[in-house]
C-alpha positions in Angstrom: 32.3 -11.3 0.8 30.3 -14.2 -0.6 27.2 -13.1 -2.5 24.2 -15.3 -2.7 21.3 -14.7 -5.1 18.2 -16.6 -5.5 15.9 -15.5 -8.3 13.2 -17.7 -9.6 13.9 -18.8 -13.2 12.1 -17.2 -16.1 9.1 -18.7 -17.8 9.5 -22.5 -18.3 6.2 -23.1 -20.0 3.4 -20.8 -21.2 0.1 -22.6 -21.7 -2.8 -20.8 -23.3 -6.2 -21.6 -21.8 -9.7 -20.2 -22.1 -8.9 -17.9 -19.2 -5.7 -16.6 -20.7 -2.0 -17.3 -20.3 -0.8 -19.4 -17.4 2.8 -18.8 -16.5 4.7 -21.6 -14.8 7.8 -20.8 -12.8 10.7 -23.0 -12.0 10.7 -24.5 -8.5 13.9 -22.9 -7.5 16.1 -25.9 -7.8 14.9 -28.0 -4.9 15.3 -31.7 -5.7 13.6 -34.0 -3.1 14.0 -37.7 -3.5 11.0 -39.5 -5.0 9.1 -36.3 -5.4 7.2 -35.3 -8.4 5.1 -32.2 -7.7 3.1 -30.8 -10.5 1.7 -27.3 -10.8 -1.5 -28.8 -9.3 -0.4 -31.9 -7.4 -3.9 -33.5 -7.2 -4.4 -37.2 -7.9 -6.7 -37.1 -10.8 -4.7 -34.5 -12.6 -3.5 -37.2 -14.9 -1.7 -35.0 -17.4 0.0 -33.1 -14.6 -0.9 -29.6 -15.8 -2.5 -26.7 -13.9 -6.2 -27.9 -13.9 -8.3 -31.0 -13.6 -10.6 -31.2 -16.7 -11.9 -33.4 -19.4 -8.4 -34.0 -20.8 -7.6 -35.9 -17.6 -10.7 -38.1 -18.0 -9.8 -38.8 -21.6 -6.2 -39.7 -20.7 -7.2 -42.0 -17.9 -9.7 -43.9 -20.2 -6.8 -44.3 -22.7 -4.4 -45.8 -20.1 -6.6 -48.0 -18.0 -4.7 -51.0 -16.9 -1.2 -49.6 -17.7 1.6 -49.1 -15.3 0.7 -46.5 -12.7 4.3 -45.4 -12.4 4.1 -43.9 -15.9 1.1 -41.6 -14.9 1.1 -41.5 -11.0 -1.4 -38.7 -10.8 -3.9 -40.7 -12.9 -4.5 -43.0 -9.8 -7.2 -40.8 -8.3 -8.4 -43.3 -5.6 -4.8 -44.4 -4.6 -5.4 -48.1 -5.1 -2.2 -48.6 -7.0 -3.9 -49.1 -10.4 -5.5 -47.0 -13.1 -9.1 -48.0 -13.5 -12.5 -46.7 -14.7 -13.1 -45.7 -11.0 -10.4 -43.1 -11.3 -12.1 -41.5 -14.3 -15.4 -41.4 -12.4 -13.7 -39.6 -9.5 -12.2 -37.0 -11.9 -15.6 -36.4 -13.4 -16.9 -35.6 -9.9 -14.0 -33.3 -9.3 -14.8 -31.4 -12.5 -18.5 -31.0 -11.7 -17.9 -30.1 -8.0 -19.7 -33.3 -6.8 -19.0 -34.8 -3.4 -16.1 -37.3 -3.3 -12.7 -37.9 -1.8 -9.7 -36.2 -3.2 -6.0 -36.9 -2.6 -3.1 -34.5 -3.2 0.4 -33.5 -2.1 0.5 -30.4 0.1 3.6 -28.1 0.7 4.9 -29.8 3.8 7.8 -31.1 1.7 9.3 -27.6 1.7 9.6 -27.8 5.4 10.6 -31.4 6.1 11.8 -32.6 2.7 9.4 -35.6 2.4 6.2 -35.9 0.4 3.0 -35.5 2.4 -0.2 -37.0 0.8 -3.4 -35.7 2.2 -7.0 -36.9 1.7 -10.0 -34.7 2.3 -13.7 -34.5 1.5 -14.4 -32.7 -1.8 -15.5 -29.9 -2.1 -13.7 -28.9 1.0 -15.7 -27.0 3.6 -15.5 -25.8 7.2 -11.8 -24.9 7.0 -9.7 -23.5 9.9 -6.7 -21.3 9.3 -3.7 -20.8 11.6 -1.6 -17.8 10.6 -3.0 -14.4 9.5 -1.4 -14.7 6.1 -3.2 -18.0 5.6 -6.6 -16.4 6.1 -5.6 -13.4 3.9 -4.6 -15.8 1.1 -8.1 -17.1 0.9 -9.5 -13.6 0.3 -8.0 -13.6 -3.2 -10.5 -16.2 -4.4 -13.3 -15.7 -1.8 -12.2 -18.8 -0.1 -13.0 -17.2 3.3 -16.6 -18.2 2.5 -15.5 -21.8 3.4 -13.3 -20.7 6.4 -15.3 -21.4 9.5 -12.7 -20.2 11.9 -9.3 -18.6 12.1 -6.5 -18.2 14.7 -4.6 -14.9 14.5 -3.9 -11.8 16.5 -7.1 -10.1 15.5 -6.3 -6.7 16.9 -3.5 -6.3 14.4 -5.7 -7.0 11.4 -8.9 -4.9 11.9 -9.1 -3.7 8.3 -7.3 -6.7 6.7 -9.8 -9.2 8.3 -12.9 -7.1 7.5 -14.0 -9.6 4.9 -13.9 -12.6 7.2 -15.3 -10.7 10.2 -18.3 -9.6 8.2 -19.2 -12.5 6.0 -21.6 -14.0 8.5 -19.8 -17.3 8.6 -16.2 -17.1 9.8 -15.4 -16.7 13.5 -12.2 -16.0 15.4 -11.2 -19.1 17.4 -8.3 -17.5 19.3 -5.8 -14.7 19.1 -2.5 -16.5 19.4 -0.3 -15.1 16.6 0.6 -18.2 14.7 -0.1 -21.4 16.7 -2.6 -23.4 18.6 -2.6 -22.9 22.4 -4.9 -24.6 24.9 -7.5 -21.8 24.5 -7.6 -22.3 20.7 -7.7 -26.1 21.1 -10.7 -25.9 23.4 -12.4 -23.6 20.8 -11.6 -26.1 18.0 -13.1 -29.0 20.0 -16.2 -26.9 20.8 -16.6 -26.0 17.1 -16.2 -29.6 16.0 -18.9 -30.7 18.5 -21.2 -28.0 17.2 -20.7 -29.1 13.6 -21.2 -32.8 14.6 -24.7 -32.0 15.8 -25.4 -30.8 12.2 -23.8 -33.9 10.7 -20.9 -31.9 9.6 -17.3 -31.6 10.7 -14.1 -29.6 10.4 -12.9 -30.2 6.8 -9.2 -29.4 7.4 -6.8 -27.2 9.3 -4.4 -25.1 7.2 -1.0 -24.7 8.9 2.3 -23.4 7.9 4.3 -26.1 9.7 4.2 -28.4 12.7 5.2 -25.6 15.0 1.7 -24.0 14.3 0.1 -27.2 15.8 2.4 -27.0 18.9 1.5 -29.7 21.3 -1.8 -30.7 19.6 -0.6 -32.4 16.4 -1.4 -35.9 17.8 -4.8 -34.7 19.2 -5.7 -33.4 15.8 -4.7 -36.7 14.2 -6.8 -38.7 16.7 -9.8 -36.4 16.0 -9.5 -37.3 12.3 -9.1 -33.7 11.2 -6.8 -33.4 8.1 -4.0 -30.9 8.2 -2.9 -29.2 5.0 0.5 -27.6 5.1 0.6 -24.4 3.0 3.6 -22.0 2.4 1.3 -19.0 2.5 4.1 -16.4 2.7 6.5 -17.7 0.1 6.6 -15.3 -2.9 6.2 -18.2 -5.4 4.9 -21.2 -3.5 2.0 -19.1 -2.1 0.8 -18.8 -5.7 0.9 -22.5 -6.1 -1.0 -22.8 -2.8 -3.7 -20.5 -4.1 -4.3 -22.9 -7.1 -4.4 -25.9 -4.8 -6.8 -24.4 -2.2 -9.0 -22.9 -4.9 -9.3 -26.3 -6.5 -10.1 -28.0 -3.2 -13.0 -25.7 -2.5 -14.7 -26.4 -5.8 -15.0 -25.2 -9.5 -16.1 -21.6 -8.8 -13.3 -21.0 -6.4 -10.8 -22.7 -8.6 -11.6 -20.3 -11.5 -11.0 -17.3 -9.2 -7.8 -18.7 -7.8 -6.5 -19.3 -11.3 -7.1 -15.7 -12.3 -5.2 -14.5 -9.2 -2.4 -17.0 -9.9 -2.2 -15.8 -13.5 -1.8 -12.2 -12.4 0.7 -13.0 -9.7 2.9 -15.3 -11.8 3.0 -12.7 -14.6 4.1 -10.0 -12.2 6.9 -12.2 -10.7 8.1 -13.3 -14.2 8.1 -9.7 -15.5 10.1 -8.6 -12.5 12.5 -11.5 -12.8 13.2 -10.7 -16.4 14.1 -7.1 -15.4 16.5 -7.9 -12.6 18.0 -11.2 -13.6 20.4 -9.5 -16.0 22.1 -7.6 -13.2 25.5 -8.7 -12.2 26.3 -9.4 -8.6 28.4 -6.2 -8.4 25.4 -4.0 -8.9 22.8 -6.0 -7.0 21.4 -4.5 -3.8 22.8 -6.1 -0.6 20.4 -6.3 2.3 19.5 -8.0 5.6 15.9 -8.8 6.5 14.5 -8.2 10.0 11.3 -9.3 11.7 9.7 -8.8 15.1 11.5 -5.4 15.2 15.0 -6.6 15.9 15.3 -10.3 14.8 17.5 -11.0 11.8 15.9 -13.4 9.4 17.6 -16.6 8.3 18.3 -17.2 4.6 15.3 -19.5 3.9 12.8 -17.5 6.0 9.7 -16.0 4.4 11.0 -12.5 5.0 14.4 -13.0 3.4 12.8 -14.7 0.4 11.0 -11.5 -0.4 14.2 -9.6 -0.8 15.8 -12.5 -2.7 12.9 -12.7 -5.1 13.2 -8.9 -5.6 16.7 -9.5 -6.8 18.7 -8.6 -3.7 21.6 -10.4 -2.0 21.2 -11.6 1.5 24.4 -10.5 3.2 23.6 -12.3 6.5 23.1 -15.6 4.8 22.2 -17.3 8.1 21.2 -21.0 7.8 17.6 -22.0 8.5 14.1 -20.6 7.9 13.6 -18.8 11.2 15.3 -15.8 12.8 17.9 -14.8 15.4 17.5 -12.1 18.0 20.0 -9.1 17.9 21.1 -9.4 21.5 24.0 -7.1 21.3 25.3 -4.1 19.3 27.9 -6.2 17.5 25.1 -8.4 16.1 24.0 -5.4 13.9 27.3 -3.5 13.5 29.0 -6.4 11.8 27.0 -5.4 8.8 28.2 -1.8 8.8 29.3 -0.6 5.4 28.4 -4.0 3.9 24.7 -3.5 3.1 22.6 -1.1 1.1 19.3 -1.6 3.0 17.8 -3.0 6.2 14.4 -4.4 5.3 12.3 -4.5 8.5 9.1 -6.6 8.0 6.1 -5.5 10.1 2.4 -6.3 10.0 0.6 -2.9 10.2 -2.9 -3.6 8.9 -4.4 -2.0 5.8 -4.3 1.5 7.3 -2.2 4.6 7.4 0.5 4.3 10.0 2.1 7.1 11.9 5.8 6.8 11.1 6.7 7.9 14.6 5.2 4.7 16.0 7.6 2.7 13.9 10.7 4.7 14.1 10.5 5.8 17.7 9.8 2.3 19.2 12.3 1.5 21.8 12.8 -2.0 20.5 14.8 -0.7 17.5 17.2 1.4 19.6 19.9 -1.2 19.0 19.5 -0.7 15.2 20.5 2.9 15.5 24.1 1.7 15.9 24.0 0.5 12.3 25.7 2.7 9.7 22.7 2.0 7.5 20.0 2.9 10.0 18.7 5.7 7.8 18.6 3.2 4.9 16.2 1.0 6.8 12.7 0.7 5.5 9.6 -0.9 6.9 7.6 -3.3 4.7 4.0 -3.7 5.7 3.1 -7.4 5.4 -0.6 -6.7 5.3 -0.4 -6.9 1.5 -0.5 -9.9 -0.9 2.9 -11.7 -1.1 3.6 -10.9 -4.7 2.9 -7.2 -3.9 5.6 -7.4 -1.2 8.1 -8.4 -3.8 7.2 -5.5 -6.1 7.5 -2.9 -3.3 10.9 -4.2 -2.2 12.1 -4.3 -5.9 11.0 -0.6 -6.1 13.2 0.1 -3.1 16.1 -1.9 -4.3 16.1 -0.9 -8.0 14.0 2.3 -8.4 15.5 2.8 -11.9 14.1 -0.6 -12.9 10.9 -0.8 -11.0 9.4 2.5 -10.0 7.3 2.9 -6.8 4.5 4.0 -9.0 4.6 0.6 -10.7 4.4 -1.1 -7.4 1.5 1.0 -6.3 -0.3 0.4 -9.6 0.2 -3.4 -9.3 -1.1 -3.4 -5.7 -4.1 -1.2 -6.6 -5.0 -3.5 -9.5 -4.9 -6.5 -7.0 -7.1 -4.6 -4.6 -9.6 -3.6 -7.3 -9.8 -7.2 -8.7 -9.4 -9.4 -5.6 -9.6 -7.3 -2.4 -12.4 -4.9 -3.3 -13.8 -5.5 0.2 -11.2 -3.0 1.4 -13.4 -0.3 -0.2 -15.8 -0.9 2.7 -13.1 0.0 5.2 -12.6 3.7 4.1 -15.0 6.6 4.4 -15.3 7.3 0.6 -15.7 3.6 -0.3 -12.8 3.8 -2.7 -9.6 2.3 -1.2 -6.5 3.9 -2.5 -3.3 2.0 -1.7 -1.2 5.2 -1.6 -3.5 7.4 0.5 -5.4 4.8 2.7 -2.5 2.6 3.6 1.2 2.5 4.5 3.0 0.0 2.3 6.6 1.2 2.7 7.8 3.5 5.5 11.3 5.1 5.0 13.4 7.2 7.3 12.5 10.2 5.1 8.8 9.4 5.8 9.7 9.5 9.5 11.4 12.9 9.2 8.5 14.3 7.2 6.0 13.2 9.8 8.2 14.5 12.6 8.5 17.9 10.9 12.2 17.7 10.5 14.9 18.6 13.0 18.1 20.5 12.6 20.1 19.5 9.6 17.2 17.3 8.4 14.9 20.4 7.8 14.3 21.1 4.1 15.0 24.7 3.3 12.5 26.4 1.0 11.0 29.7 0.1 7.6 28.1 0.3 5.8 28.8 3.5 3.6 25.8 4.1 1.9 27.3 7.1 0.9 30.4 5.1 -0.4 28.1 2.3 -2.5 26.2 4.8 -3.8 29.4 6.3 -4.7 30.7 2.9 -6.7 27.6 2.1 -8.4 27.9 5.5 -9.3 31.5 5.0 -10.8 30.8 1.6 -12.6 27.6 2.4 -13.5 27.6 6.1 -17.0 29.0 5.7 -17.8 26.4 3.0 -16.2 23.5 4.9 -18.0 24.1 8.1 -21.3 25.5 6.7 -23.2 22.5 8.0 -22.0 20.3 10.8 -24.3 17.5 9.8 -21.8 14.9 8.4 -24.3 13.7 5.8 -24.8 17.2 4.3 -22.3 19.3 2.4 -18.6 18.7 3.3 -18.3 15.5 5.4 -16.5 14.8 8.6 -16.9 18.3 9.9 -15.7 20.4 11.6 -12.6 21.2 9.7 -9.7 23.1 11.3 -6.1 24.1 11.0 -4.0 21.3 12.4 -2.3 21.9 15.7 0.7 20.1 14.4 1.5 22.6 11.7 5.2 23.5 11.4 7.8 24.8 8.9 8.0 21.4 7.2 4.3 20.3 7.1 1.0 22.1 7.5 -2.6 21.0 6.9 -6.3 21.7 7.2 -8.0 18.5 8.5 -11.5 17.2 8.9 -12.7 15.6 12.2 -10.5 12.5 12.6 -8.2 13.8 9.8 -10.0 11.5 7.3 -10.0 14.3 4.7 -7.5 17.1 4.4 -5.3 19.3 2.4 -1.6 18.9 3.3 1.4 20.9 2.3 4.7 19.1 2.9 8.2 20.0 2.1 10.0 17.1 0.4 13.4 16.5 -1.0 11.8 15.2 -4.2 8.2 16.2 -4.3 8.0 15.4 -8.0 8.6 11.7 -7.3 5.8 11.5 -4.8 3.6 13.5 -7.1 4.3 11.0 -9.9 3.3 8.1 -7.6 -0.1 9.6 -6.8 -0.7 10.9 -10.3 -0.2 7.4 -11.6 -2.9 6.0 -9.3 -5.3 8.8 -10.2 -4.7 8.5 -13.9 -5.7 4.8 -13.7 -9.0 5.8 -12.2 -10.0 8.2 -15.1 -13.0 6.7 -17.0 -13.6 3.8 -14.6 -16.6 3.4 -12.4 -16.1 4.1 -8.7 -17.1 1.8 -5.9 -19.8 4.3 -5.0 -21.0 4.3 -8.7 -20.3 7.2 -11.0 -17.5 7.6 -13.5 -14.2 9.1 -12.3 -13.4 12.3 -14.3 -10.2 14.3 -14.6 -10.3 17.6 -12.8 -10.3 20.3 -15.5 -9.0 23.2 -13.5 -5.4 24.3 -12.9 -3.4 26.7 -10.7 0.1 27.9 -10.6 1.7 24.7 -9.3 4.5 23.3 -11.4 2.3 20.2 -12.0 -1.0 19.1 -10.7 -3.5 16.3 -11.4 -6.6 14.9 -9.8 -10.0 13.4 -10.4 -13.5 13.7 -9.0 -16.5 11.4 -9.0 -20.2 12.0 -8.2 -22.1 8.9 -7.4 -25.5 8.1 -9.0 -28.4 9.6 -7.1 -29.9 6.2 -6.4 -26.6 4.7 -5.2 -26.2 3.2 -1.7 -23.6 5.9 -0.9 -24.6 9.2 -2.4 -21.6 11.5 -2.3 -18.9 13.3 -4.3 -15.3 12.6 -3.9 -12.2 14.3 -5.2 -8.5 13.8 -4.9 -5.8 16.1 -6.2 -2.0 16.3 -6.0 0.6 18.8 -7.2 3.9 20.3 -6.4 6.0 23.5 -6.7 9.6 23.8 -5.8 10.0 21.6 -2.6 6.4 21.6 -1.7 4.0 18.7 -2.3 0.3 19.5 -2.1 -2.2 16.7 -1.3 -5.9 17.3 -1.3 -8.7 14.8 -0.5 -12.2 16.0 0.2 -15.7 14.5 0.2 -19.0 16.4 -0.2 -22.6 15.2 0.0 -24.7 14.7 -2.1 -22.2 15.8 -4.8 -19.7 18.3 -6.0 -20.6 21.1 -8.4 -17.9 22.3 -10.8 -17.8 25.6 -8.9 -17.0 23.6 -5.8 -14.1 21.9 -7.5 -12.8 25.1 -9.1 -12.8 26.9 -5.8 -11.0 24.0 -4.0 -8.2 23.9 -6.7 -7.8 27.7 -6.4 -7.7 27.5 -2.6 -5.1 24.8 -2.8 -2.7 27.1 -4.5 -3.1 30.5 -6.3 -4.1 30.2 -9.9 -1.8 31.5 -12.7 -2.9 35.1 -13.1 -4.7 36.4 -16.2 -3.7 39.9 -15.1 -1.2 42.0 -17.0 1.5 43.4 -14.7 2.6 46.1 -17.2 -1.0 47.2 -17.7 -1.4 47.7 -13.9 1.8 49.7 -13.8 0.8 51.8 -16.8 -2.5 52.7 -15.1 -0.6 54.5 -12.3 0.0 58.2 -12.6 3.6 58.3 -11.3 3.3 62.1 -10.7 1.4 61.4 -7.5 4.7 60.3 -6.0 6.5 63.5 -6.8 6.1 64.7 -3.2 7.9 61.6 -1.8 11.6 61.3 -1.3 13.6 59.9 -4.2 11.2 61.2 -6.9 10.6 61.2 -9.7 9.3 57.6 -10.0 9.1 56.0 -13.4 8.3 52.6 -15.0 11.5 50.7 -15.7 12.3 49.4 -19.1 11.6 45.7 -19.8 8.2 45.6 -18.2 5.9 42.9 -19.5 2.7 40.9 -18.7 4.5 39.0 -15.9 6.5 41.7 -14.2 6.7 45.5 -14.0 8.5 47.8 -11.6 8.1 51.5 -10.8 11.1 52.8 -9.1 12.4 56.0 -7.5 15.2 57.8 -9.2 17.0 58.0 -5.9 16.4 55.1 -3.5 18.8 56.5 -0.9 19.8 53.8 1.5 16.6 51.8 0.8 14.8 50.4 -2.1 11.8 52.7 -3.0 9.6 50.9 -5.5 6.2 49.5 -6.5 6.5 46.1 -8.1 3.8 44.1 -9.9 4.1 40.4 -10.5 1.9 37.8 -12.1 4.5 35.0 -12.0 3.8 31.6 -10.6 6.0 32.4 -7.6 4.2 35.6 -6.8 2.4 34.1 -3.8 5.6 32.6 -2.5 7.4 36.0 -2.7 4.4 37.6 -1.0 4.6 35.3 2.0 8.3 35.8 2.3 7.9 39.6 2.3 4.9 39.4 4.7 7.0 37.3 7.2 9.7 39.9 7.0 7.3 42.7 7.7 5.7 40.9 10.6 9.2 40.4 12.1 9.9 44.1 11.8 6.6 45.0 13.4 7.2 42.6 16.3 10.6 44.2 16.7 9.0 47.6 17.5 7.0 46.2 20.4 8.1 47.5 23.8 9.9 50.5 22.2 9.1 54.2 21.9 8.5 53.8 18.2 4.9 53.6 17.1 4.2 51.1 14.3 0.9 50.9 12.5 -0.3 47.8 10.5 -2.0 49.0 7.3 -5.6 48.1 6.3 -5.8 45.2 3.8 -9.3 46.0 2.5 -9.7 45.2 -1.2 -7.1 42.5 -1.3 -7.4 38.7 -1.0 -4.4 38.9 1.3 -2.2 41.9 2.1 0.1 43.1 4.8 2.0 46.4 5.4 3.1 48.8 8.1 3.9 52.4 8.7 
């Protein structure tokens, strides 16, 4: 089997600027005739670096009258000569003053020939076609210059929050990725509206000619420039950010450069980690889109996996996709691949895995031997983040899922902070507020397991949820006003609780405590812990400093943080998040309270989440019992067994007969687990006496936090 690997080359040049290090990547080996594309392919960028600045003015002044072929980008006005006029244009570009600007867009990567575009500078009143195109502008606040977009709006409610609420941008149509008649009519109406204000549409951003459909000639006649942008390519999208940021003016250019720095560094760091792998150990995959279309080798979807260091086993020519029309179309890859990467746009929200894994459109995929090794990649995240998440799936020993989460969280905090406005606690967490990767195990966890997929454990998650409920229900529902005390009331035990997952949830399930049986709870704990640790000491979106929760319980490991906003903040509330695990059980707690949490509140929640390690002395309890009171019972005398200590002590009958007559005391971390196991056993026995002549009496539990017994 031929193996094909495309990994962007490591750093070619590192240039140090006032803003920090700029990392330049190789172009991937494409060599188009008569093409010289710089990092910022703008005419006026005379020295062909990543920025238009005074150095370009100085260079142009030095080479006025020389052969333009030696410095083609010095010819800012395109008259075929290097003159003082070119230097004056560059000065205007530096200062953000109105002028014309010429540049090479990214159409070359689609058609193979250079496309020179001229637009008014600074660029305004932009229209984007393609949801990824609009999302790309968010990274540098470019949406402030996007007057309209064309995209399936219903699929991007949270993702498009910024554009839909900036008071400027409007939706011109809901066709997924192209102009139809309805969108063209909306564009013409918008152009007429702008004309009355002595303005016009500055440019249309498109992925390729297909996005313009039948209206390319009409757009050209209307005099509207088209800028072709590879907004979904893992590397070219970074270059596109630099170009678009520059075109919008100096302020946007600086923001775009910061984003490009972070993105390039992440890609370079990842490349250096995986490029040393031999083909024999590389992950082999196929990429899918639109549920059951297999992506061709040069498609945006396949490139994500390639950039993450994988091998595209399908290796289909082209940059589109082919439908899987019959079973053989997927089974030909049986036992030849490690993963199926299914690319879906799911918005910046938590997605129910059942909606993905039980969709009838993937029925044909169930014939694949690697169906359970399929994972969904949510495309509602920045393109470099997509690469990081796929790398974490392909090579978890090289790039952990925690690293991918941390990188995405950093990008959200620095460039997509508007997402904080889309969640109730105003603090968007990429792990808890959004689905980025959805695996088959996630599906089984959500489904509650079935048959052989059930996880066996001594931990009773339903009992733990009921314990939390019994301790906290009066506090949680003490005030049904959502702005007072615990928010999003009323809380309740979930009706979906089962042997694999149980939870107590707020109204709408925005906040909760959830107990889930996992094959590897420590791994998921580590992912969440990493995001929480990064919050400690930082200021929350709601104001206030995030503080580590100082209380513990008997979980194997636990970690969390809380934050109380300042009293004069726009949103006055307390927020806490905590995660831990024991044996196979993952415990996930997220609660909000207004106006703030007290330390007593937090301590009680942590105790309710799981019993605390006891400060009681088991041997002392046993020693306090006068064993002579048991002399009248069968099997006496009773006595304390040797070896009793602080954690465990047992008083046992000398003759247990056919049973096991004893009184045991335990303060071990698994004491509550053992209690629930024994309680379940007793309840089954009591139920077994129903309908018989034997009378069974349940004993009083007064004086205990929890107790159960029968006579």
